CSV table of C-alpha atoms and ligand atoms in Angstrom, one decimal:
chain,number,residue,atom,x,y,z
A,1,MET,CA,-30.7,1.2,57.8
A,2,SER,CA,-27.7,1.1,55.4
A,3,ALA,CA,-28.0,2.6,51.9
A,4,ARG,CA,-28.9,0.4,48.9
A,5,ARG,CA,-26.0,-0.1,46.5
A,6,LEU,CA,-26.2,0.7,42.8
A,7,LEU,CA,-23.2,-0.3,40.6
A,8,VAL,CA,-22.7,1.1,37.1
A,9,ILE,CA,-20.5,-0.5,34.5
A,10,GLY,CA,-19.3,2.0,31.9
A,11,GLY,CA,-18.6,5.7,32.5
A,12,ASP,CA,-20.1,7.3,29.4
A,13,ALA,CA,-23.5,8.3,28.0
A,14,GLY,CA,-25.6,5.3,29.0
A,15,GLY,CA,-24.0,4.5,32.4
A,16,MET,CA,-23.4,8.0,33.6
A,17,SER,CA,-26.9,9.3,32.6
A,18,ALA,CA,-28.3,6.5,34.7
A,19,ALA,CA,-26.0,7.3,37.6
A,20,SER,CA,-26.6,11.1,37.4
A,21,GLN,CA,-30.4,10.7,37.2
A,22,ALA,CA,-30.4,8.3,40.1
A,23,ARG,CA,-28.3,10.7,42.1
A,24,ARG,CA,-30.7,13.6,41.5
A,25,ARG,CA,-33.6,11.4,42.8
A,26,SER,CA,-32.0,9.9,45.9
A,27,THR,CA,-29.7,10.9,48.7
A,28,PRO,CA,-26.4,9.1,49.4
A,29,ASP,CA,-28.1,7.8,52.6
A,30,GLU,CA,-30.7,6.1,50.5
A,31,LEU,CA,-28.5,5.0,47.6
A,32,GLU,CA,-24.8,4.5,47.3
A,33,ILE,CA,-23.7,4.8,43.6
A,34,VAL,CA,-20.4,3.4,42.4
A,35,ALA,CA,-19.5,3.6,38.7
A,36,PHE,CA,-16.6,1.8,37.0
A,37,GLU,CA,-14.9,3.0,33.8
A,38,ARG,CA,-11.9,1.1,32.4
A,39,GLY,CA,-10.7,4.0,30.3
A,40,ASP,CA,-9.2,7.4,30.9
A,41,TYR,CA,-12.2,9.5,30.1
A,42,THR,CA,-15.8,9.7,31.4
A,43,SER,CA,-18.9,11.4,30.0
A,44,PHE,CA,-17.1,12.2,26.8
A,45,SER,CA,-18.7,13.1,23.5
A,46,ALA,CA,-17.6,10.4,21.0
A,47,CYS,CA,-19.7,12.4,18.5
A,48,GLY,CA,-17.2,15.2,18.8
A,49,ILE,CA,-14.2,13.0,17.9
A,50,PRO,CA,-14.2,13.8,14.2
A,51,TYR,CA,-14.0,17.5,15.1
A,52,LEU,CA,-11.0,16.9,17.4
A,53,VAL,CA,-9.3,14.9,14.7
A,54,GLY,CA,-10.0,17.6,12.1
A,55,GLY,CA,-8.7,20.4,14.4
A,56,LEU,CA,-12.0,22.2,14.8
A,57,VAL,CA,-11.8,21.3,18.5
A,58,SER,CA,-8.2,21.5,19.9
A,59,ASP,CA,-8.6,20.3,23.5
A,60,PRO,CA,-10.0,16.8,24.2
A,61,ASP,CA,-11.2,18.2,27.5
A,62,ASP,CA,-13.7,20.3,25.6
A,63,LEU,CA,-15.5,17.1,24.6
A,64,ILE,CA,-16.0,16.1,28.3
A,65,ALA,CA,-19.5,17.0,29.5
A,66,ARG,CA,-18.6,16.2,33.1
A,67,THR,CA,-15.3,15.2,34.6
A,68,ALA,CA,-14.6,12.4,37.0
A,69,GLU,CA,-14.1,15.0,39.8
A,70,GLU,CA,-17.4,16.6,39.0
A,71,HIS,CA,-19.2,13.3,39.2
A,72,ARG,CA,-17.5,12.6,42.5
A,73,SER,CA,-18.4,15.9,44.0
A,74,ASN,CA,-22.0,15.2,42.8
A,75,GLY,CA,-22.0,12.1,45.0
A,76,ILE,CA,-21.1,9.4,42.5
A,77,ASP,CA,-18.1,7.2,43.5
A,78,LEU,CA,-16.6,7.0,40.0
A,79,ARG,CA,-13.6,4.7,39.7
A,80,MET,CA,-11.5,5.3,36.6
A,81,ARG,CA,-9.2,2.7,35.0
A,82,THR,CA,-11.3,0.1,36.7
A,83,GLU,CA,-12.7,-2.7,34.7
A,84,VAL,CA,-15.6,-5.0,35.6
A,85,ALA,CA,-14.3,-8.5,34.7
A,86,ALA,CA,-17.4,-10.6,35.6
A,87,ILE,CA,-21.0,-10.4,36.9
A,88,ASP,CA,-22.2,-13.0,39.4
A,89,LEU,CA,-26.0,-12.8,39.5
A,90,GLY,CA,-26.3,-15.5,42.1
A,91,ALA,CA,-24.0,-13.7,44.5
A,92,ARG,CA,-25.3,-10.2,43.5
A,93,ALA,CA,-21.7,-9.1,43.0
A,94,VAL,CA,-19.2,-8.1,40.3
A,95,THR,CA,-15.5,-8.7,40.1
A,96,VAL,CA,-13.6,-5.5,39.5
A,97,ARG,CA,-10.0,-5.3,38.2
A,98,ASP,CA,-7.7,-2.3,38.6
A,99,VAL,CA,-6.4,-1.8,35.0
A,100,ASP,CA,-2.9,-0.7,36.2
A,101,SER,CA,-2.2,-3.1,39.1
A,102,GLY,CA,-4.3,-6.0,37.9
A,103,ARG,CA,-5.7,-6.3,41.5
A,104,GLU,CA,-9.2,-7.8,41.7
A,105,VAL,CA,-11.9,-7.2,44.3
A,106,THR,CA,-15.5,-8.2,44.6
A,107,GLU,CA,-18.2,-5.5,44.9
A,108,PRO,CA,-21.8,-6.3,46.0
A,109,PHE,CA,-24.8,-4.7,44.4
A,110,ASP,CA,-28.6,-4.4,45.0
A,111,ASP,CA,-29.1,-2.9,41.5
A,112,LEU,CA,-26.7,-3.0,38.6
A,113,VAL,CA,-26.6,-0.9,35.4
A,114,ILE,CA,-24.8,-2.3,32.3
A,115,GLY,CA,-23.6,0.6,30.0
A,116,THR,CA,-20.7,-1.1,28.3
A,117,GLY,CA,-21.3,0.5,24.9
A,118,ALA,CA,-20.3,-1.1,21.6
A,119,THR,CA,-17.2,-2.6,20.1
A,120,PRO,CA,-16.0,-1.4,16.7
A,121,PHE,CA,-15.8,-4.1,14.1
A,122,ARG,CA,-12.1,-5.0,13.3
A,123,PRO,CA,-12.0,-7.3,10.3
A,124,PRO,CA,-9.7,-10.4,10.8
A,125,LEU,CA,-7.4,-9.4,7.9
A,126,PRO,CA,-3.6,-9.8,7.7
A,127,GLY,CA,-1.9,-6.7,9.2
A,128,VAL,CA,-5.1,-5.2,10.8
A,129,ASP,CA,-3.2,-4.9,14.2
A,130,ALA,CA,-0.3,-2.9,12.6
A,131,HIS,CA,0.7,0.4,14.1
A,132,GLY,CA,-1.2,3.2,12.3
A,133,VAL,CA,-4.4,1.2,11.8
A,134,TYR,CA,-7.0,3.0,14.0
A,135,GLY,CA,-10.5,2.1,15.2
A,136,VAL,CA,-12.3,5.1,16.7
A,137,GLN,CA,-14.7,4.5,19.5
A,138,THR,CA,-13.5,6.2,22.6
A,139,LEU,CA,-12.1,9.6,23.2
A,140,GLY,CA,-8.7,7.9,23.9
A,141,ASP,CA,-8.9,6.5,20.4
A,142,GLY,CA,-9.6,9.9,18.9
A,143,VAL,CA,-6.7,11.5,20.8
A,144,ARG,CA,-4.3,8.8,19.6
A,145,LEU,CA,-5.4,9.3,15.9
A,146,ARG,CA,-5.2,13.1,16.2
A,147,ASP,CA,-1.7,12.9,17.7
A,148,ASP,CA,-0.5,10.5,15.0
A,149,ILE,CA,-1.9,12.7,12.2
A,150,VAL,CA,-0.2,15.8,13.7
A,151,ALA,CA,3.1,13.9,14.3
A,152,THR,CA,3.2,12.4,10.8
A,153,SER,CA,2.1,15.5,9.0
A,154,ASP,CA,5.5,15.6,7.1
A,155,ALA,CA,5.5,11.9,6.3
A,156,ASN,CA,3.2,10.0,3.9
A,157,GLY,CA,0.2,12.3,3.5
A,158,HIS,CA,-2.2,9.7,2.3
A,159,VAL,CA,-4.8,8.3,4.7
A,160,VAL,CA,-7.2,5.4,3.8
A,161,VAL,CA,-10.6,5.2,5.5
A,162,VAL,CA,-12.1,1.7,5.4
A,163,GLY,CA,-15.9,2.0,5.4
A,164,GLY,CA,-18.2,4.6,4.0
A,165,GLY,CA,-20.7,4.9,6.9
A,166,TYR,CA,-21.3,8.1,8.7
A,167,ILE,CA,-18.3,7.7,11.1
A,168,GLY,CA,-16.0,6.8,8.2
A,169,LEU,CA,-17.1,9.8,6.2
A,170,GLU,CA,-17.0,12.3,9.2
A,171,LEU,CA,-13.4,11.1,9.8
A,172,ALA,CA,-12.6,11.4,6.0
A,173,GLU,CA,-13.7,15.0,6.2
A,174,ALA,CA,-11.6,15.5,9.3
A,175,LEU,CA,-8.5,14.2,7.6
A,176,HIS,CA,-9.2,16.1,4.4
A,177,ARG,CA,-9.5,19.2,6.6
A,178,ARG,CA,-6.0,18.4,7.9
A,179,GLY,CA,-4.7,18.6,4.4
A,180,ARG,CA,-4.3,14.9,3.9
A,181,GLU,CA,-5.0,13.1,0.7
A,182,VAL,CA,-7.9,10.7,1.6
A,183,THR,CA,-9.2,7.6,0.0
A,184,VAL,CA,-12.5,6.0,1.3
A,185,VAL,CA,-12.8,2.3,0.6
A,186,GLU,CA,-16.5,1.1,0.6
A,187,ALA,CA,-17.5,-2.5,0.0
A,188,GLY,CA,-21.0,-1.5,-1.2
A,189,ALA,CA,-22.1,0.2,-4.4
A,190,GLN,CA,-22.7,3.5,-2.5
A,191,PRO,CA,-21.5,5.0,0.8
A,192,MET,CA,-24.0,5.5,3.6
A,193,HIS,CA,-25.9,2.2,3.3
A,194,THR,CA,-28.5,3.5,5.8
A,195,LEU,CA,-29.7,5.6,2.8
A,196,ASP,CA,-31.3,4.2,-0.4
A,197,PRO,CA,-28.7,3.8,-3.2
A,198,ASP,CA,-30.1,6.8,-5.1
A,199,MET,CA,-29.6,9.1,-2.1
A,200,GLY,CA,-26.2,7.4,-1.4
A,201,ALA,CA,-25.2,8.3,-4.9
A,202,LEU,CA,-25.7,12.0,-4.1
A,203,VAL,CA,-23.4,11.6,-1.1
A,204,ALA,CA,-20.8,9.8,-3.3
A,205,GLU,CA,-20.9,12.7,-5.8
A,206,ALA,CA,-20.6,15.2,-3.0
A,207,ILE,CA,-17.6,13.4,-1.4
A,208,ARG,CA,-15.8,13.1,-4.8
A,209,GLY,CA,-16.5,16.8,-5.5
A,210,LEU,CA,-14.6,17.6,-2.3
A,211,GLY,CA,-11.5,15.9,-3.7
A,212,ILE,CA,-11.8,12.8,-1.5
A,213,THR,CA,-11.2,9.6,-3.5
A,214,LEU,CA,-14.1,7.1,-3.1
A,215,LEU,CA,-13.7,3.5,-4.1
A,216,THR,CA,-17.0,1.6,-4.2
A,217,ASP,CA,-17.5,-2.2,-4.6
A,218,ALA,CA,-14.0,-2.5,-3.1
A,219,ARG,CA,-13.0,-4.8,-0.3
A,220,VAL,CA,-9.8,-4.6,1.6
A,221,ASP,CA,-7.9,-7.9,1.6
A,222,ALA,CA,-4.9,-7.1,3.7
A,223,PHE,CA,-2.7,-4.3,5.3
A,224,GLU,CA,1.0,-4.5,4.4
A,225,THR,CA,3.4,-3.5,7.1
A,226,ASP,CA,7.0,-2.2,7.1
A,227,ALA,CA,9.9,-3.4,9.2
A,228,ASP,CA,8.8,-1.3,12.2
A,229,GLY,CA,5.4,-2.8,12.2
A,230,ARG,CA,3.7,0.3,10.8
A,231,VAL,CA,1.1,0.0,8.0
A,232,ARG,CA,2.6,0.9,4.6
A,233,ALA,CA,-0.2,-0.1,2.2
A,234,VAL,CA,-3.8,-1.3,1.9
A,235,VAL,CA,-4.3,-4.2,-0.5
A,236,ILE,CA,-7.6,-4.4,-2.5
A,237,GLY,CA,-7.5,-7.3,-5.0
A,238,ASP,CA,-4.6,-6.7,-7.3
A,239,ARG,CA,-4.4,-3.0,-6.3
A,240,THR,CA,-2.1,-1.6,-3.6
A,241,ILE,CA,-2.6,1.8,-2.1
A,242,ALA,CA,0.4,3.2,-0.2
A,243,THR,CA,-0.5,4.8,3.1
A,244,GLY,CA,0.9,5.3,6.6
A,245,THR,CA,-2.4,5.7,8.3
A,246,VAL,CA,-5.7,3.7,8.1
A,247,VAL,CA,-8.9,4.5,9.9
A,248,LEU,CA,-11.5,1.7,10.3
A,249,GLY,CA,-15.1,2.8,10.1
A,250,LEU,CA,-16.8,-0.5,9.7
A,251,GLY,CA,-19.5,-0.2,12.3
A,252,VAL,CA,-20.0,-1.5,15.8
A,253,LYS,CA,-21.6,-4.3,17.6
A,254,PRO,CA,-23.1,-4.2,21.1
A,255,ASN,CA,-20.5,-5.0,23.8
A,256,VAL,CA,-22.4,-7.8,25.6
A,257,THR,CA,-19.5,-10.0,26.7
A,258,LEU,CA,-20.1,-9.5,30.4
A,259,ALA,CA,-23.9,-9.7,30.2
A,260,ARG,CA,-23.8,-12.9,28.1
A,261,ALA,CA,-21.3,-14.6,30.4
A,262,ALA,CA,-23.6,-13.8,33.4
A,263,GLY,CA,-26.6,-15.4,31.7
A,264,ILE,CA,-28.5,-12.1,31.0
A,265,ALA,CA,-30.8,-12.5,27.9
A,266,ILE,CA,-29.4,-11.3,24.6
A,267,GLY,CA,-31.9,-10.4,21.9
A,268,PRO,CA,-32.1,-11.6,18.3
A,269,THR,CA,-30.1,-8.6,17.1
A,270,GLY,CA,-27.2,-9.3,19.4
A,271,GLY,CA,-28.0,-6.4,21.9
A,272,ILE,CA,-29.1,-6.9,25.5
A,273,ALA,CA,-32.8,-7.5,25.5
A,274,THR,CA,-34.7,-5.1,27.9
A,275,SER,CA,-38.2,-4.1,28.8
A,276,ALA,CA,-39.4,-0.6,27.9
A,277,ARG,CA,-38.3,0.2,31.5
A,278,MET,CA,-34.8,-0.8,30.5
A,279,ALA,CA,-34.7,-3.8,32.9
A,280,THR,CA,-32.9,-6.9,31.6
A,281,SER,CA,-34.0,-10.5,32.1
A,282,ASP,CA,-32.9,-10.0,35.7
A,283,PRO,CA,-35.3,-7.4,37.1
A,284,ARG,CA,-32.6,-5.7,39.3
A,285,VAL,CA,-30.1,-5.5,36.4
A,286,TRP,CA,-30.7,-2.6,34.0
A,287,ALA,CA,-29.0,-1.7,30.7
A,288,ALA,CA,-28.7,1.4,28.5
A,289,GLY,CA,-26.9,2.7,25.4
A,290,ASP,CA,-25.1,1.0,22.6
A,291,CYS,CA,-25.1,-2.4,24.3
A,292,VAL,CA,-28.9,-2.8,24.2
A,293,GLU,CA,-31.4,-3.5,21.4
A,294,CYS,CA,-34.6,-1.4,21.3
A,295,HIS,CA,-38.0,-1.3,19.7
A,296,HIS,CA,-38.4,0.3,16.2
A,297,ARG,CA,-41.7,2.0,16.2
A,298,VAL,CA,-42.3,1.6,12.4
A,299,SER,CA,-41.0,-1.9,11.6
A,300,ASN,CA,-42.2,-3.1,15.1
A,301,ARG,CA,-38.9,-5.1,15.4
A,302,PRO,CA,-36.0,-5.0,17.7
A,303,VAL,CA,-33.0,-3.0,16.4
A,304,VAL,CA,-29.6,-2.0,17.5
A,305,ILE,CA,-28.9,1.7,16.7
A,306,ALA,CA,-25.8,2.9,18.3
A,307,LEU,CA,-26.4,6.6,18.9
A,308,GLY,CA,-25.7,8.9,21.8
A,309,THR,CA,-29.2,10.4,21.7
A,310,HIS,CA,-30.7,7.0,22.6
A,311,ALA,CA,-28.0,6.2,25.2
A,312,ASN,CA,-28.8,9.4,27.1
A,313,LYS,CA,-32.5,8.9,27.1
A,314,GLN,CA,-32.2,5.2,28.1
A,315,GLY,CA,-29.8,6.1,30.9
A,316,ARG,CA,-32.3,8.7,32.2
A,317,VAL,CA,-35.1,6.0,32.2
A,318,VAL,CA,-32.9,3.6,34.2
A,319,GLY,CA,-32.0,6.3,36.7
A,320,ILE,CA,-35.7,7.0,37.3
A,321,ASN,CA,-36.8,3.4,37.6
A,322,VAL,CA,-33.9,2.4,39.8
A,323,THR,CA,-35.0,5.0,42.3
A,324,GLY,CA,-38.6,3.9,42.5
A,325,GLY,CA,-40.1,5.8,39.6
A,326,ASP,CA,-41.8,4.5,36.5
A,327,ALA,CA,-40.4,5.6,33.2
A,328,ALA,CA,-40.3,4.0,29.8
A,329,PHE,CA,-38.1,4.3,26.7
A,330,ALA,CA,-40.6,4.6,23.9
A,331,GLY,CA,-38.5,3.2,21.1
A,332,VAL,CA,-36.8,4.7,18.1
A,333,VAL,CA,-37.8,5.6,14.5
A,334,GLY,CA,-34.3,5.5,13.1
A,335,THR,CA,-33.5,9.2,12.8
A,336,ALA,CA,-29.8,10.1,12.2
A,337,VAL,CA,-28.0,13.2,10.8
A,338,THR,CA,-24.5,13.8,9.7
A,339,LYS,CA,-22.4,16.4,7.9
A,340,ILE,CA,-19.5,15.9,5.5
A,341,CYS,CA,-17.9,19.3,4.8
A,342,ASP,CA,-20.9,21.5,3.8
A,343,TYR,CA,-23.1,18.5,2.8
A,344,GLU,CA,-25.8,17.5,5.2
A,345,VAL,CA,-27.3,14.1,5.2
A,346,ALA,CA,-30.4,12.9,7.2
A,347,ARG,CA,-32.7,9.9,7.5
A,348,THR,CA,-35.6,8.8,9.5
A,349,GLY,CA,-38.0,5.8,9.6
A,350,LEU,CA,-37.4,3.0,7.1
A,351,ASN,CA,-35.5,3.2,3.8
A,352,GLU,CA,-36.8,1.1,0.8
A,353,ARG,CA,-34.9,-2.1,1.9
A,354,GLU,CA,-36.1,-1.8,5.5
A,355,ALA,CA,-39.7,-1.1,4.4
A,356,ARG,CA,-39.6,-4.2,2.1
A,357,ASP,CA,-38.1,-6.4,4.9
A,358,ALA,CA,-40.8,-5.2,7.3
A,359,GLY,CA,-43.5,-6.3,4.8
A,360,PHE,CA,-44.8,-2.9,3.7
A,361,ASP,CA,-46.2,-2.1,0.3
A,362,PHE,CA,-45.0,1.4,-0.4
A,363,THR,CA,-44.4,4.2,-2.9
A,364,THR,CA,-41.4,6.5,-3.1
A,365,SER,CA,-41.2,10.2,-4.1
A,366,THR,CA,-38.1,12.3,-4.5
A,367,ILE,CA,-38.1,16.0,-5.0
A,368,GLU,CA,-35.5,18.6,-5.7
A,369,ALA,CA,-36.0,22.0,-4.0
A,370,THR,CA,-34.0,24.8,-2.5
A,371,SER,CA,-33.1,25.5,1.2
A,372,ARG,CA,-34.3,29.1,1.0
A,373,ALA,CA,-36.4,31.2,-1.4
A,374,GLY,CA,-34.6,30.8,-4.8
A,375,TYR,CA,-33.8,34.5,-4.9
A,376,TYR,CA,-32.4,34.8,-1.4
A,377,PRO,CA,-28.6,34.7,-1.1
A,378,GLY,CA,-27.3,31.3,0.1
A,379,SER,CA,-30.2,29.3,-1.3
A,380,ARG,CA,-28.8,25.8,-2.1
A,381,PRO,CA,-30.3,22.7,-3.7
A,382,ILE,CA,-31.9,20.1,-1.4
A,383,THR,CA,-33.2,16.6,-2.3
A,384,VAL,CA,-35.9,15.0,-0.2
A,385,LYS,CA,-37.1,11.4,-0.6
A,386,VAL,CA,-40.2,10.1,1.1
A,387,VAL,CA,-41.3,6.5,1.5
A,388,ALA,CA,-45.0,6.2,2.2
A,389,GLU,CA,-47.4,3.2,2.7
A,390,ARG,CA,-49.3,2.5,-0.5
A,391,GLY,CA,-53.0,3.1,0.0
A,392,THR,CA,-53.0,4.7,3.4
A,393,GLY,CA,-50.3,7.3,2.7
A,394,ARG,CA,-48.7,6.8,6.1
A,395,LEU,CA,-45.2,8.2,6.2
A,396,LEU,CA,-42.8,5.3,6.7
A,397,GLY,CA,-39.4,7.0,6.1
A,398,ALA,CA,-37.6,10.0,4.7
A,399,GLN,CA,-34.1,10.9,3.6
A,400,ILE,CA,-32.6,14.3,2.9
A,401,VAL,CA,-29.3,15.3,1.2
A,402,GLY,CA,-28.4,19.0,0.8
A,403,ARG,CA,-26.3,21.8,2.2
A,404,GLU,CA,-26.9,24.3,5.0
A,405,GLY,CA,-30.4,23.9,6.5
A,406,ALA,CA,-31.0,20.4,5.0
A,407,ALA,CA,-30.4,18.0,7.9
A,408,LYS,CA,-32.5,19.3,10.7
A,409,ARG,CA,-35.5,19.4,8.5
A,410,ILE,CA,-35.7,15.6,9.1
A,411,ASP,CA,-37.0,16.3,12.6
A,412,VAL,CA,-40.3,17.4,11.2
A,413,LEU,CA,-40.6,14.2,9.3
A,414,ALA,CA,-39.4,12.1,12.3
A,415,THR,CA,-42.1,13.7,14.4
A,416,ALA,CA,-44.6,12.9,11.8
A,417,ILE,CA,-43.5,9.3,11.7
A,418,TRP,CA,-43.6,9.1,15.5
A,419,ASN,CA,-47.2,10.2,15.4
A,420,ASP,CA,-48.2,7.9,12.5
A,421,MET,CA,-49.1,10.8,10.2
A,422,THR,CA,-50.0,10.4,6.6
A,423,VAL,CA,-48.3,12.5,3.8
A,424,GLU,CA,-51.7,14.2,3.3
A,425,GLU,CA,-51.7,15.4,7.0
A,426,ILE,CA,-48.0,16.5,6.7
A,427,LEU,CA,-48.7,18.7,3.7
A,428,GLN,CA,-51.2,20.6,5.9
A,429,LEU,CA,-48.7,21.3,8.6
A,430,ASP,CA,-48.3,24.9,9.6
A,431,LEU,CA,-44.5,25.2,9.2
A,432,GLY,CA,-42.6,28.5,9.4
A,433,TYR,CA,-41.8,30.4,6.2
A,434,ALA,CA,-39.7,33.4,5.4
A,435,PRO,CA,-37.4,33.7,2.4
A,436,PRO,CA,-34.1,33.3,4.5
A,437,PHE,CA,-35.3,29.9,5.8
A,438,SER,CA,-37.3,28.2,3.1
A,439,PRO,CA,-39.2,28.6,-0.1
A,440,VAL,CA,-42.9,29.3,0.5
A,441,TRP,CA,-43.5,25.5,0.2
A,442,ASP,CA,-40.8,24.1,2.5
A,443,PRO,CA,-39.1,21.1,0.8
A,444,VAL,CA,-40.6,18.9,3.5
A,445,LEU,CA,-44.1,20.0,2.4
A,446,THR,CA,-43.3,19.7,-1.3
A,447,ALA,CA,-42.1,16.1,-0.7
A,448,ALA,CA,-45.3,15.3,1.2
A,449,ARG,CA,-47.4,16.9,-1.6
A,450,GLN,CA,-45.6,14.8,-4.2
A,451,SER,CA,-45.9,11.7,-2.1
A,452,ASN,CA,-49.6,12.3,-1.5
A,453,ALA,CA,-50.1,12.4,-5.3
A,454,ASN,CA,-48.2,9.1,-5.7
A,455,SER,CA,-49.5,7.2,-2.7
A,456,ASP,CA,-52.6,5.5,-4.2
B,501,LIG,C1,-16.7,9.0,15.9
B,501,LIG,C2,-18.1,8.8,16.5
B,501,LIG,C3,-19.1,9.8,16.1
B,501,LIG,C4,-20.3,9.7,16.7
B,501,LIG,N1,-21.3,10.6,16.3
B,501,LIG,C5,-22.5,10.5,16.8
B,501,LIG,C6,-23.5,11.5,16.5
B,501,LIG,O1,-23.2,12.5,15.8
B,501,LIG,N2,-24.8,11.4,17.1
B,501,LIG,C7,-25.1,10.4,17.9
B,501,LIG,O2,-26.2,10.3,18.4
B,501,LIG,N3,-24.2,9.4,18.2
B,501,LIG,C8,-22.9,9.5,17.7
B,501,LIG,N4,-22.0,8.5,18.0
B,501,LIG,C9,-22.4,7.4,18.8
B,501,LIG,C10,-22.3,7.7,20.3
B,501,LIG,O3,-21.1,8.2,20.7
B,501,LIG,C11,-22.6,6.5,21.1
B,501,LIG,O4,-23.9,6.0,20.8
B,501,LIG,C12,-22.6,6.7,22.6
B,501,LIG,O5,-21.3,7.1,23.0
B,501,LIG,C13,-23.0,5.5,23.4
B,501,LIG,O6,-22.9,5.6,24.7
B,501,LIG,P1,-22.6,4.4,25.7
B,501,LIG,O7,-22.5,4.9,27.0
B,501,LIG,O8,-23.7,3.4,25.4
B,501,LIG,O9,-21.3,3.7,25.1
B,501,LIG,P2,-19.8,4.2,25.1
B,501,LIG,O10,-19.8,5.7,24.8
B,501,LIG,O11,-19.1,3.3,24.2
B,501,LIG,O12,-19.3,4.0,26.6
B,501,LIG,C14,-19.2,2.8,27.1
B,501,LIG,C15,-18.1,2.9,28.2
B,501,LIG,O13,-18.0,1.7,28.9
B,501,LIG,C16,-16.7,1.4,29.2
B,501,LIG,N5,-16.6,-0.1,29.5
B,501,LIG,C17,-16.9,-1.0,28.6
B,501,LIG,N6,-16.8,-2.2,29.2
B,501,LIG,C18,-16.4,-2.0,30.5
B,501,LIG,C19,-16.1,-2.8,31.6
B,501,LIG,N7,-16.2,-4.1,31.5
B,501,LIG,N8,-15.7,-2.2,32.7
B,501,LIG,C20,-15.6,-0.8,32.8
B,501,LIG,N9,-15.9,0.0,31.8
B,501,LIG,C21,-16.3,-0.6,30.6
B,501,LIG,C22,-15.9,1.8,28.0
B,501,LIG,O14,-14.6,2.1,28.2
B,501,LIG,C23,-16.7,3.1,27.6
B,501,LIG,O15,-16.1,4.3,28.1
B,501,LIG,C24,-20.7,8.6,17.5
B,501,LIG,C25,-19.7,7.7,17.9
B,501,LIG,C26,-18.4,7.8,17.3
B,501,LIG,C27,-17.4,6.7,17.7
């Protein structure tokens, strides 16, 4: 009997987690696995790109978890610089194009995994395609930006980052670390719109304190270019900011072009709709990563949250199910952390806007505390905000801004949300305490205590 054939589109977190898990659970005689990646890198950490750009990591290869050769020696036929151009569900085949030669062939499948990731948003503004305007999504993008920053270090030192989300801010830090003068242009009133404005204001203050210029309520209208086609300025209303390098951090949308064209169902958020087992509307076509939408456990709604942590888990679920197992992706609660210089920012659950949209009646409580016992060296301020359901006290969401030791405290609150805990239950939690790690009431417990007092 010949082996079944699994094809995988996309050679990063979602696709290769699925391929690797499937390989662990089946022999090549049972399952042939072929993966297609159109770019130059596989299994790369896009999350590490800001540290490559900033010079904390010097070799792009350090951001590669597993090379193409390693995948191949593991029994996965990974074909680089090979793009899937179309999916034919009727014929159970994909059309594959060699990126260099343009040659196309047809490859049949029994099962197919779509791990095509996300596409960074590129605003349709004059000059957006000028040389020196960078979107940063793949490791190749990161290498190009890093090389440009190094090569132009003697030229115009000013860099403009468009978009004050976490990727924009991480890259702003990276460029600041390179000694560049950095301006962040944000259309909203505060950066980090995944936080409430009051917590975003703390981030704004922190960024400005680092010497990074932050323009809020500011929209880019155009990019001016010079005679060589390189960006020379960013135009915002009647203001012009001279710059030789622009970084776009305007968010991403699921890359569903192939899936949509094939007739695979797309959900209301624009991501591929899947079951908890990560099967698409075609039961033998699976999807994982930034291209899918998933279930938010608090709002009970589908969401697209483009994070590597979800892509890896979803890929694992696909790899189990495609080899006869039964696994489910249990959904998300919206947890995310980031760091801008020594400021740490974290969120989980629903912020005020999301809680309102989901129809919750809620209270909010914000506390100021310290990361360690006040007398212990290195103790730093930390702000914790909690959103709790009015009446029941169920924790709906939390946000933290502080310095060292702030961000990962969110995991306690994320676990509490996952388990539908109330703020009263949280304040009873037996969390670790010693002066180097927290005050005797950890800030998480203090926030829960405050919220419990407010939640009636
Ligand atoms: C700068 C930056 C920082 C980040 N930081 C974090 C972080 O701190 N924490 C976190 O959890 N997440 C972070 N992320 C998000 C995380 O990197 C993504 O969620 C993750 O990479 C998604 O994996 P994926 O496999 O779904 O998609 P991708 O990583 O986008 O991979 C998709 C792959 O599919 C390939 N592809 C697409 N279409 C085709 C086709 N037709 N044929 C062949 N190949 C194709 C692409 O070339 C790409 O390599 C960050 C992202 C960026 C850009």
